[in-house]
Amino acid sequence: MPPMDKHFYLPDAAASKIVSVAKTGIAEAQVTILTEAVAIKETGPKETVVKFGEVYAFSPTFIAVHRDVPTMLTFWNLQSDDEHDFMLTAPDSAVLLHLKLAPLTKTSYVFTFHKDGIFDFYCTVHQPEMNGQILVLPPTSTK
């Protein structure tokens, strides 16, 4: 894996108390997040592209996970000519991490959330439409 540049980063020590992220590891759950072209210059609809520019979305836009359960998130950028990114923010809006999603690539990380709450995520390149939320629920009962 190429080194991340200063614009893209995993959680630092403080952010790792909220969510830890690893390139490898054993995951108890898995979610694939796709980048989808909603309206683009190659396929239209032309009127939408003229009025709003190209429109992209994450799919799914809502994910629920349990606290302290390692979850593999696989990001699949389906566009051949568009870079996307994934920025995750804490419930207080602090930026926790920022990942680059290169064209036509699958990128996977194991996320383990250590705090409950709603975490927003964004593609900073395609705002305001390309965003979503991760709901972190309390751990499941072992009884």
Backbone as a printed PyTorch tensor [residue, N CA C, xyz], in Angstrom:
tensor([[[  0.8440,  -1.1750,   0.0000],
         [  0.0000,   0.0000,   0.0000],
         [  0.8860,   1.2340,   0.0000]],

        [[  0.6190,   2.1940,  -0.9120],
         [  1.4450,   3.3960,  -0.9380],
         [  1.2300,   4.2150,   0.3290]],

        [[  2.2530,   4.9570,   0.7540],
         [  2.0830,   5.7770,   1.9600],
         [  1.0140,   6.8390,   1.7310]],

        [[  0.2940,   7.1610,   2.7840],
         [ -0.7380,   8.1870,   2.6820],
         [ -0.0540,   9.5490,   2.7040]],

        [[ -0.5600,  10.4810,   1.8790],
         [  0.0310,  11.8060,   1.9280],
         [ -0.6150,  12.6050,   3.0560]],

        [[ -0.1620,  13.8300,   3.2460],
         [ -0.6160,  14.6290,   4.3790],
         [ -2.0930,  14.9680,   4.3220]],

        [[ -2.7120,  14.8390,   3.1540],
         [ -4.1290,  15.1610,   3.0130],
         [ -5.0250,  13.9700,   3.3560]],

        [[ -4.4730,  12.7800,   3.3950],
         [ -5.2350,  11.5700,   3.6850],
         [ -4.5750,  10.8740,   4.8620]],

        [[ -5.3810,  10.4900,   5.8580],
         [ -4.7890,   9.9520,   7.0740],
         [ -5.7810,   9.0700,   7.8160]],

        [[ -5.2300,   8.1700,   8.6120],
         [ -6.0040,   7.3310,   9.5200],
         [ -6.0920,   8.0440,  10.8630]],

        [[ -6.9170,   7.5470,  11.7930],
         [ -7.0570,   8.2280,  13.0820],
         [ -5.7330,   8.3330,  13.8390]],

        [[ -5.5220,   9.5060,  14.4600],
         [ -4.3580,   9.6820,  15.3180],
         [ -4.6710,   9.0720,  16.6880]],

        [[ -3.7930,   9.2500,  17.6490],
         [ -3.9600,   8.6240,  18.9650],
         [ -5.2590,   9.0580,  19.6390]],

        [[ -5.5840,  10.3400,  19.5640],
         [ -6.8160,  10.8290,  20.2020],
         [ -8.0490,  10.2710,  19.5020]],

        [[ -8.0440,  10.3020,  18.1750],
         [ -9.1980,   9.8000,  17.4190],
         [ -9.3570,   8.2890,  17.5710]],

        [[ -8.2510,   7.5810,  17.8010],
         [ -8.3070,   6.1150,  17.9600],
         [ -9.0410,   5.7000,  19.2320]],

        [[ -9.2620,   6.6310,  20.1360],
         [-10.0820,   6.3350,  21.3190],
         [-11.5650,   6.2950,  20.9520]],

        [[-11.8910,   6.8790,  19.8010],
         [-13.2700,   6.9060,  19.3050],
         [-13.4790,   5.8090,  18.2670]],

        [[-12.5310,   5.6830,  17.3340],
         [-12.5830,   4.6380,  16.3110],
         [-11.1560,   4.2340,  15.9680]],

        [[-10.9070,   2.9450,  15.9740],
         [ -9.5960,   2.4730,  15.5170],
         [ -9.7900,   1.8600,  14.1330]],

        [[ -8.7730,   2.0440,  13.2990],
         [ -8.8510,   1.6080,  11.9050],
         [ -7.5550,   0.9030,  11.5610]],

        [[ -7.6850,  -0.2920,  10.9520],
         [ -6.5110,  -1.0640,  10.5420],
         [ -6.7070,  -1.5630,   9.1170]],

        [[ -5.6080,  -1.6620,   8.4010],
         [ -5.6660,  -2.1620,   7.0160],
         [ -5.9850,  -3.6530,   6.9980]],

        [[ -5.5690,  -4.3710,   8.0190],
         [ -5.8290,  -5.8050,   8.0940],
         [ -6.3790,  -6.1440,   9.4720]],

        [[ -6.8990,  -7.3360,   9.5920],
         [ -7.4160,  -7.7830,  10.8710],
         [ -8.6300,  -8.6650,  10.6870]],

        [[ -9.0650,  -9.2400,  11.7740],
         [-10.2270, -10.1180,  11.7440],
         [-11.4690,  -9.2790,  12.0000]],

        [[-12.4150,  -9.3420,  11.0690],
         [-13.6510,  -8.5840,  11.1920],
         [-14.8030,  -9.5310,  11.5070]],

        [[-15.6970,  -9.0930,  12.3720],
         [-16.8830,  -9.8680,  12.7100],
         [-18.0700,  -9.5040,  11.8290]],

        [[-17.9620,  -8.3990,  11.0970],
         [-19.0190,  -7.9560,  10.1920],
         [-18.3590,  -7.3080,   8.9820]],

        [[-19.1250,  -7.2020,   7.8770],
         [-18.6000,  -6.5960,   6.6590],
         [-19.6650,  -5.7480,   5.9940]],

        [[-19.2380,  -4.6130,   5.4420],
         [-20.1250,  -3.7420,   4.6730],
         [-19.3420,  -3.2490,   3.4700]],

        [[-19.9740,  -3.2660,   2.2980],
         [-19.3770,  -2.6950,   1.0960],
         [-20.0820,  -1.3820,   0.7900]],

        [[-19.2930,  -0.3330,   0.5870],
         [-19.8160,   0.9860,   0.2660],
         [-19.3920,   1.3130,  -1.1620]],

        [[-20.3660,   1.4930,  -2.0310],
         [-20.1090,   1.7870,  -3.4390],
         [-20.1790,   3.2870,  -3.6910]],

        [[-19.4480,   3.7490,  -4.7010],
         [-19.6570,   5.0920,  -5.2270],
         [-20.5450,   4.9340,  -6.4440]],

        [[-21.5980,   5.7200,  -6.5120],
         [-22.5490,   5.6080,  -7.6160],
         [-22.6580,   6.9230,  -8.3660]],

        [[-22.6990,   6.8320,  -9.6870],
         [-22.9200,   7.9910, -10.5340],
         [-24.4280,   8.1620, -10.7030]],

        [[-24.9570,   9.2460, -10.1910],
         [-26.3930,   9.5160, -10.2930],
         [-26.6860,  10.2840, -11.5760]],

        [[-25.8970,  11.3010, -11.8550],
         [-26.0330,  12.0840, -13.0830],
         [-24.6350,  12.5220, -13.4960]],

        [[-24.1720,  12.0450, -14.6510],
         [-22.8190,  12.3810, -15.1130],
         [-22.8530,  12.8070, -16.5740]],

        [[-21.8090,  13.5040, -16.9900],
         [-21.7880,  14.0750, -18.3400],
         [-21.9090,  13.0200, -19.4350]],

        [[-21.3930,  11.8080, -19.1840],
         [-21.4250,  10.7690, -20.2240],
         [-22.8230,  10.1860, -20.4480]],

        [[-23.6360,  10.1230, -19.3900],
         [-24.9360,   9.4480, -19.5240],
         [-26.1300,  10.3050, -19.1220]],

        [[-25.8730,  11.4740, -18.5430],
         [-26.9710,  12.3690, -18.1800],
         [-27.6950,  11.9500, -16.9280]],

        [[-28.8900,  12.4540, -16.7380],
         [-29.6410,  13.2960, -17.6680],
         [-28.9800,  14.6670, -17.8580]],

        [[-28.9450,  15.1030, -19.1270],
         [-28.2210,  16.3070, -19.5160],
         [-28.6930,  17.5290, -18.7350]],

        [[-30.0090,  17.6870, -18.5670],
         [-30.5510,  18.8520, -17.8680],
         [-30.0590,  18.9060, -16.4200]],

        [[-29.9810,  17.7580, -15.7880],
         [-29.5060,  17.6970, -14.4030],
         [-28.0400,  18.0970, -14.3230]],

        [[-27.2330,  17.5690, -15.2350],
         [-25.7980,  17.8680, -15.2380],
         [-25.5750,  19.3530, -15.5080]],

        [[-26.3540,  19.9310, -16.4370],
         [-26.2110,  21.3540, -16.7430],
         [-26.5510,  22.1980, -15.5190]],

        [[-27.6350,  21.8430, -14.8200],
         [-28.0830,  22.6500, -13.6900],
         [-27.2460,  22.4430, -12.4290]],

        [[-26.8780,  21.1760, -12.1400],
         [-26.2240,  20.8790, -10.8670],
         [-24.7890,  20.3800, -10.9850]],

        [[-24.3270,  20.1030, -12.1720],
         [-23.0290,  19.4550, -12.3380],
         [-23.1930,  17.9540, -12.1390]],

        [[-22.0840,  17.2450, -12.1410],
         [-22.1600,  15.7980, -11.9540],
         [-22.5710,  15.4890, -10.5130]],

        [[-23.4080,  14.4720, -10.3660],
         [-23.9450,  14.1060,  -9.0580],
         [-23.5630,  12.6600,  -8.7600]],

        [[-22.9630,  12.4430,  -7.5900],
         [-22.5550,  11.1160,  -7.1400],
         [-23.1470,  10.8500,  -5.7650]],

        [[-23.1870,   9.5710,  -5.3930],
         [-23.6980,   9.1940,  -4.0760],
         [-22.9570,   7.9680,  -3.5660]],

        [[-22.9160,   7.8250,  -2.2410],
         [-22.4720,   6.5780,  -1.6300],
         [-23.6810,   5.6450,  -1.5470]],

        [[-23.4310,   4.3690,  -1.6270],
         [-24.4890,   3.3760,  -1.4250],
         [-23.9200,   2.2050,  -0.6460]],

        [[-24.4480,   1.9320,   0.5380],
         [-25.5710,   2.5870,   1.2040],
         [-25.1460,   3.9130,   1.8210]],

        [[-26.1580,   4.7110,   2.1650],
         [-25.8810,   5.9870,   2.8300],
         [-26.0450,   5.8790,   4.3380]],

        [[-26.5480,   4.7460,   4.8210],
         [-26.7390,   4.5440,   6.2550],
         [-26.2510,   3.1450,   6.6190]],

        [[-25.4320,   3.0810,   7.6610],
         [-24.8680,   1.8130,   8.1310],
         [-25.0290,   1.7740,   9.6460]],

        [[-25.4290,   0.6330,  10.1760],
         [-25.4910,   0.4490,  11.6270],
         [-24.4860,  -0.6250,  12.0170]],

        [[-23.6790,  -0.3300,  13.0240],
         [-22.6970,  -1.2730,  13.5500],
         [-22.7860,  -1.2480,  15.0720]],

        [[-22.1750,  -2.2350,  15.6980],
         [-22.1400,  -2.2640,  17.1540],
         [-20.7670,  -1.8210,  17.6540]],

        [[-20.7930,  -1.1240,  18.7680],
         [-19.5600,  -0.6660,  19.4000],
         [-18.6770,  -1.8700,  19.7220]],

        [[-17.3920,  -1.7120,  19.5140],
         [-16.3560,  -2.7030,  19.8300],
         [-16.4590,  -3.9810,  19.0000]],

        [[-17.1880,  -3.9220,  17.8820],
         [-17.2540,  -5.0550,  16.9520],
         [-16.4490,  -4.6790,  15.7050]],

        [[-15.3130,  -5.3400,  15.4580],
         [-14.5230,  -5.0260,  14.2590],
         [-15.3500,  -5.2730,  12.9970]],

        [[-15.4390,  -4.2380,  12.1630],
         [-16.2590,  -4.2970,  10.9580],
         [-15.4150,  -3.8970,   9.7590]],

        [[-15.3360,  -4.7900,   8.7690],
         [-14.6040,  -4.4990,   7.5390],
         [-15.4740,  -3.6210,   6.6470]],

        [[-14.9970,  -2.4110,   6.3670],
         [-15.6570,  -1.5460,   5.3940],
         [-14.8280,  -1.5870,   4.1260]],

        [[-15.4740,  -1.9870,   3.0340],
         [-14.8180,  -2.0260,   1.7290],
         [-15.4210,  -0.9290,   0.8720]],

        [[-14.5790,  -0.0210,   0.4330],
         [-14.9970,   1.0910,  -0.4220],
         [-14.6740,   0.7220,  -1.8580]],

        [[-15.6640,   0.7760,  -2.7080],
         [-15.4940,   0.3700,  -4.1050],
         [-15.8280,   1.5580,  -4.9840]],

        [[-14.7920,   2.2140,  -5.5090],
         [-14.9900,   3.3390,  -6.4200],
         [-15.2350,   2.7710,  -7.8140]],

        [[-16.4630,   2.8950,  -8.2900],
         [-16.8610,   2.3190,  -9.5730],
         [-16.5660,   3.2270, -10.7590]],

        [[-16.1370,   4.4590, -10.5080],
         [-15.8850,   5.3820, -11.6070],
         [-14.4530,   5.2160, -12.1330]],

        [[-14.3380,   5.2570, -13.4510],
         [-13.0160,   5.0830, -14.0700],
         [-12.2380,   6.3920, -14.1480]],

        [[-12.9370,   7.5160, -14.0670],
         [-12.2520,   8.8010, -14.2510],
         [-12.5070,   9.8020, -13.1200]],

        [[-13.0350,   9.3350, -11.9920],
         [-13.3060,  10.2500, -10.8900],
         [-12.7640,   9.7000,  -9.5790]],

        [[-11.9580,  10.5230,  -8.9120],
         [-11.5110,  10.1760,  -7.5660],
         [-12.5920,  10.5990,  -6.5900]],

        [[-12.7110,   9.8310,  -5.5310],
         [-13.5800,  10.1740,  -4.4180],
         [-12.7260,  10.0840,  -3.1610]],

        [[-13.2860,  10.5480,  -2.0530],
         [-12.6270,  10.3540,  -0.7790],
         [-13.6880,  10.0150,   0.2580]],

        [[-13.2270,   9.6480,   1.4360],
         [-14.1160,   9.2720,   2.5300],
         [-13.5850,   9.9610,   3.7760]],

        [[-14.3460,  10.9330,   4.2650],
         [-13.9740,  11.6320,   5.4950],
         [-15.0130,  11.2920,   6.5460]],

        [[-14.5540,  10.7860,   7.6850],
         [-15.4240,  10.4050,   8.7850],
         [-15.2980,  11.4230,   9.9010]],

        [[-16.4680,  11.8780,  10.4170],
         [-16.4510,  12.8240,  11.5200],
         [-17.1560,  12.2300,  12.7420]],

        [[-16.7100,  12.6480,  13.9010],
         [-17.2940,  12.2160,  15.1760],
         [-18.6210,  12.9410,  15.3970]],

        [[-19.4000,  12.4960,  16.3880],
         [-20.6500,  13.2010,  16.6940],
         [-20.4660,  14.6910,  16.9870]],

        [[-19.2760,  15.0980,  17.4560],
         [-19.0080,  16.5240,  17.7060],
         [-18.4320,  17.2310,  16.4730]],

        [[-18.4510,  16.5450,  15.3220],
         [-17.9780,  17.0490,  14.0200],
         [-16.4630,  17.0780,  13.8630]],

        [[-15.6970,  16.5650,  14.8120],
         [-14.2380,  16.4800,  14.6630],
         [-13.9150,  15.4520,  13.5830]],

        [[-12.9790,  15.7830,  12.7070],
         [-12.5830,  14.8610,  11.6430],
         [-11.7170,  13.7600,  12.2450]],

        [[-12.1180,  12.5090,  11.9980],
         [-11.4040,  11.3610,  12.5540],
         [-10.4360,  10.7360,  11.5610]],

        [[-10.8140,  10.7230,  10.2880],
         [ -9.9430,  10.1570,   9.2660],
         [-10.3600,  10.6610,   7.9030]],

        [[ -9.4500,  10.5240,   6.9490],
         [ -9.7050,  10.9700,   5.5850],
         [ -8.9730,  10.0100,   4.6460]],

        [[ -9.7400,   9.2590,   3.8470],
         [ -9.1800,   8.2550,   2.9560],
         [ -9.3750,   8.6440,   1.4940]],

        [[ -8.4030,   8.3350,   0.6740],
         [ -8.5120,   8.5330,  -0.7700],
         [ -9.1050,   7.2730,  -1.3850]],

        [[-10.0650,   7.4520,  -2.3090],
         [-10.6810,   6.3360,  -3.0220],
         [-10.3770,   6.5080,  -4.5090]],

        [[ -9.3130,   5.8930,  -4.9500],
         [ -8.8490,   6.0430,  -6.3340],
         [ -9.8380,   5.4010,  -7.3130]],

        [[ -9.8590,   5.8670,  -8.5600],
         [-10.7730,   5.3050,  -9.5570],
         [-10.5800,   3.7900,  -9.7280]],

        [[-11.6910,   3.1000,  -9.9110],
         [-11.7270,   1.6550, -10.1730],
         [-10.9020,   0.8430,  -9.1690]],

        [[-11.0730,   1.1520,  -7.9040],
         [-10.3580,   0.4000,  -6.8690],
         [-11.3010,  -0.0120,  -5.7460]],

        [[-10.9090,  -1.0890,  -5.0820],
         [-11.5390,  -1.5120,  -3.8370],
         [-10.5120,  -1.2630,  -2.7400]],

        [[-10.9430,  -0.5940,  -1.6850],
         [-10.0710,  -0.2860,  -0.5620],
         [-10.7740,  -0.7390,   0.7090]],

        [[-10.1190,  -1.5660,   1.5080],
         [-10.7510,  -2.1050,   2.7120],
         [ -9.9650,  -1.7540,   3.9640]],

        [[-10.7230,  -1.4950,   5.0390],
         [-10.1640,  -1.2470,   6.3540],
         [-11.0840,  -1.8810,   7.3950]],

        [[-10.5100,  -2.2950,   8.5070],
         [-11.2970,  -2.7990,   9.6300],
         [-11.4980,  -1.6380,  10.6050]],

        [[-12.7510,  -1.2530,  10.7810],
         [-13.1380,  -0.1750,  11.6800],
         [-13.6700,  -0.7820,  12.9760]],

        [[-13.2310,  -0.2760,  14.1070],
         [-13.7970,  -0.6550,  15.3970],
         [-14.1380,   0.6260,  16.1360]],

        [[-15.4270,   0.8640,  16.2850],
         [-15.8920,   2.0650,  16.9810],
         [-15.9170,   1.7950,  18.4840]],

        [[-15.4280,   2.7660,  19.2540],
         [-15.3440,   2.6220,  20.7060],
         [-16.3180,   3.5420,  21.4400]],

        [[-17.1000,   4.3010,  20.6900],
         [-18.1070,   5.2070,  21.2640],
         [-19.4010,   5.0280,  20.4770]],

        [[-20.5340,   5.1050,  21.1930],
         [-21.8400,   5.0800,  20.5370],
         [-22.1130,   6.4450,  19.9100]],

        [[-23.0160,   6.4620,  18.9290],
         [-23.4390,   7.7430,  18.3610],
         [-23.5910,   7.6690,  16.8650]],

        [[-23.8550,   8.8210,  16.2960],
         [-24.0060,   8.9500,  14.8420],
         [-22.7530,   9.6290,  14.3030]],

        [[-22.1090,   8.9570,  13.3650],
         [-20.8940,   9.4370,  12.7290],
         [-21.2100,   9.7490,  11.2690]],

        [[-21.0030,  10.9920,  10.8660],
         [-21.2520,  11.3860,   9.4850],
         [-20.0310,  11.0820,   8.6340]],

        [[-20.2900,  10.7250,   7.3570],
         [-19.1890,  10.5750,   6.4180],
         [-19.5120,  11.3230,   5.1360]],

        [[-18.4480,  11.7470,   4.4400],
         [-18.5730,  12.6080,   3.2730],
         [-17.5300,  12.2540,   2.2200]],

        [[-17.8760,  12.5160,   0.9730],
         [-16.8680,  12.6850,  -0.0720],
         [-16.6980,  14.1890,  -0.1790]],

        [[-15.5430,  14.6950,   0.2020],
         [-15.3460,  16.1460,   0.2160],
         [-15.3020,  16.7270,  -1.1960]],

        [[-15.0620,  15.8820,  -2.1970],
         [-14.9950,  16.3350,  -3.5830],
         [-16.3960,  16.5980,  -4.1410]],

        [[-17.3820,  15.8360,  -3.6970],
         [-18.7300,  15.8910,  -4.2790],
         [-19.7730,  16.2300,  -3.2180]],

        [[-19.7050,  17.4460,  -2.7370],
         [-20.6730,  17.9240,  -1.7650],
         [-21.6640,  18.8570,  -2.4470]],

        [[-22.9130,  18.8930,  -1.9840],
         [-23.3830,  18.3660,  -0.7090],
         [-24.0330,  16.9840,  -0.7810]],

        [[-24.0890,  16.3900,  -1.9640],
         [-24.9210,  15.1850,  -2.1200],
         [-24.2600,  13.8730,  -1.7190]],

        [[-22.9530,  13.7670,  -1.6940],
         [-22.2970,  12.4740,  -1.4700],
         [-21.9000,  12.3570,  -0.0050]],

        [[-22.8250,  11.8000,   0.7950],
         [-22.5950,  11.6910,   2.2270],
         [-23.4340,  10.5610,   2.8090]],

        [[-23.2400,  10.2970,   4.0850],
         [-24.0070,   9.2570,   4.7590],
         [-23.7230,   9.2660,   6.2470]],

        [[-24.2540,   8.2420,   6.9350],
         [-24.0910,   8.1550,   8.3840],
         [-23.8310,   6.7190,   8.8180]],

        [[-23.0450,   6.6050,   9.8680],
         [-22.8340,   5.3270,  10.5470],
         [-23.4030,   5.4780,  11.9510]],

        [[-24.3620,   4.6160,  12.2800],
         [-24.9380,   4.5960,  13.6220],
         [-24.2130,   3.5240,  14.4120]],

        [[-23.5860,   3.9260,  15.4970],
         [-22.8800,   2.9740,  16.3560],
         [-23.7710,   2.7010,  17.5590]],

        [[-24.1970,   1.4410,  17.6560],
         [-25.0990,   0.9860,  18.7100],
         [-24.3080,   0.3820,  19.8570]],

        [[-24.9150,   0.2830,  21.0410],
         [-24.2350,  -0.3920,  22.1580],
         [-23.9190,  -1.8420,  21.7830]],

        [[-22.9810,  -2.4430,  22.4750],
         [-22.6420,  -3.8450,  22.1760],
         [-23.8790,  -4.7420,  22.3500]],

        [[-23.8990,  -5.8140,  21.5900],
         [-24.9940,  -6.7720,  21.7350],
         [-24.8370,  -7.5160,  23.0580]],

        [[-25.9320,  -7.9220,  23.6210],
         [-25.9140,  -8.6470,  24.8790],
         [-25.3410, -10.0520,  24.6580]],

        [[-24.5460, -10.5150,  25.5740],
         [-23.9790, -11.8530,  25.4600],
         [-24.7680, -12.8590,  26.2950]],

        [[-25.8780, -12.4240,  26.8470],
         [-26.6940, -13.3090,  27.7020],
         [-27.6100, -14.1610,  26.8880]]])
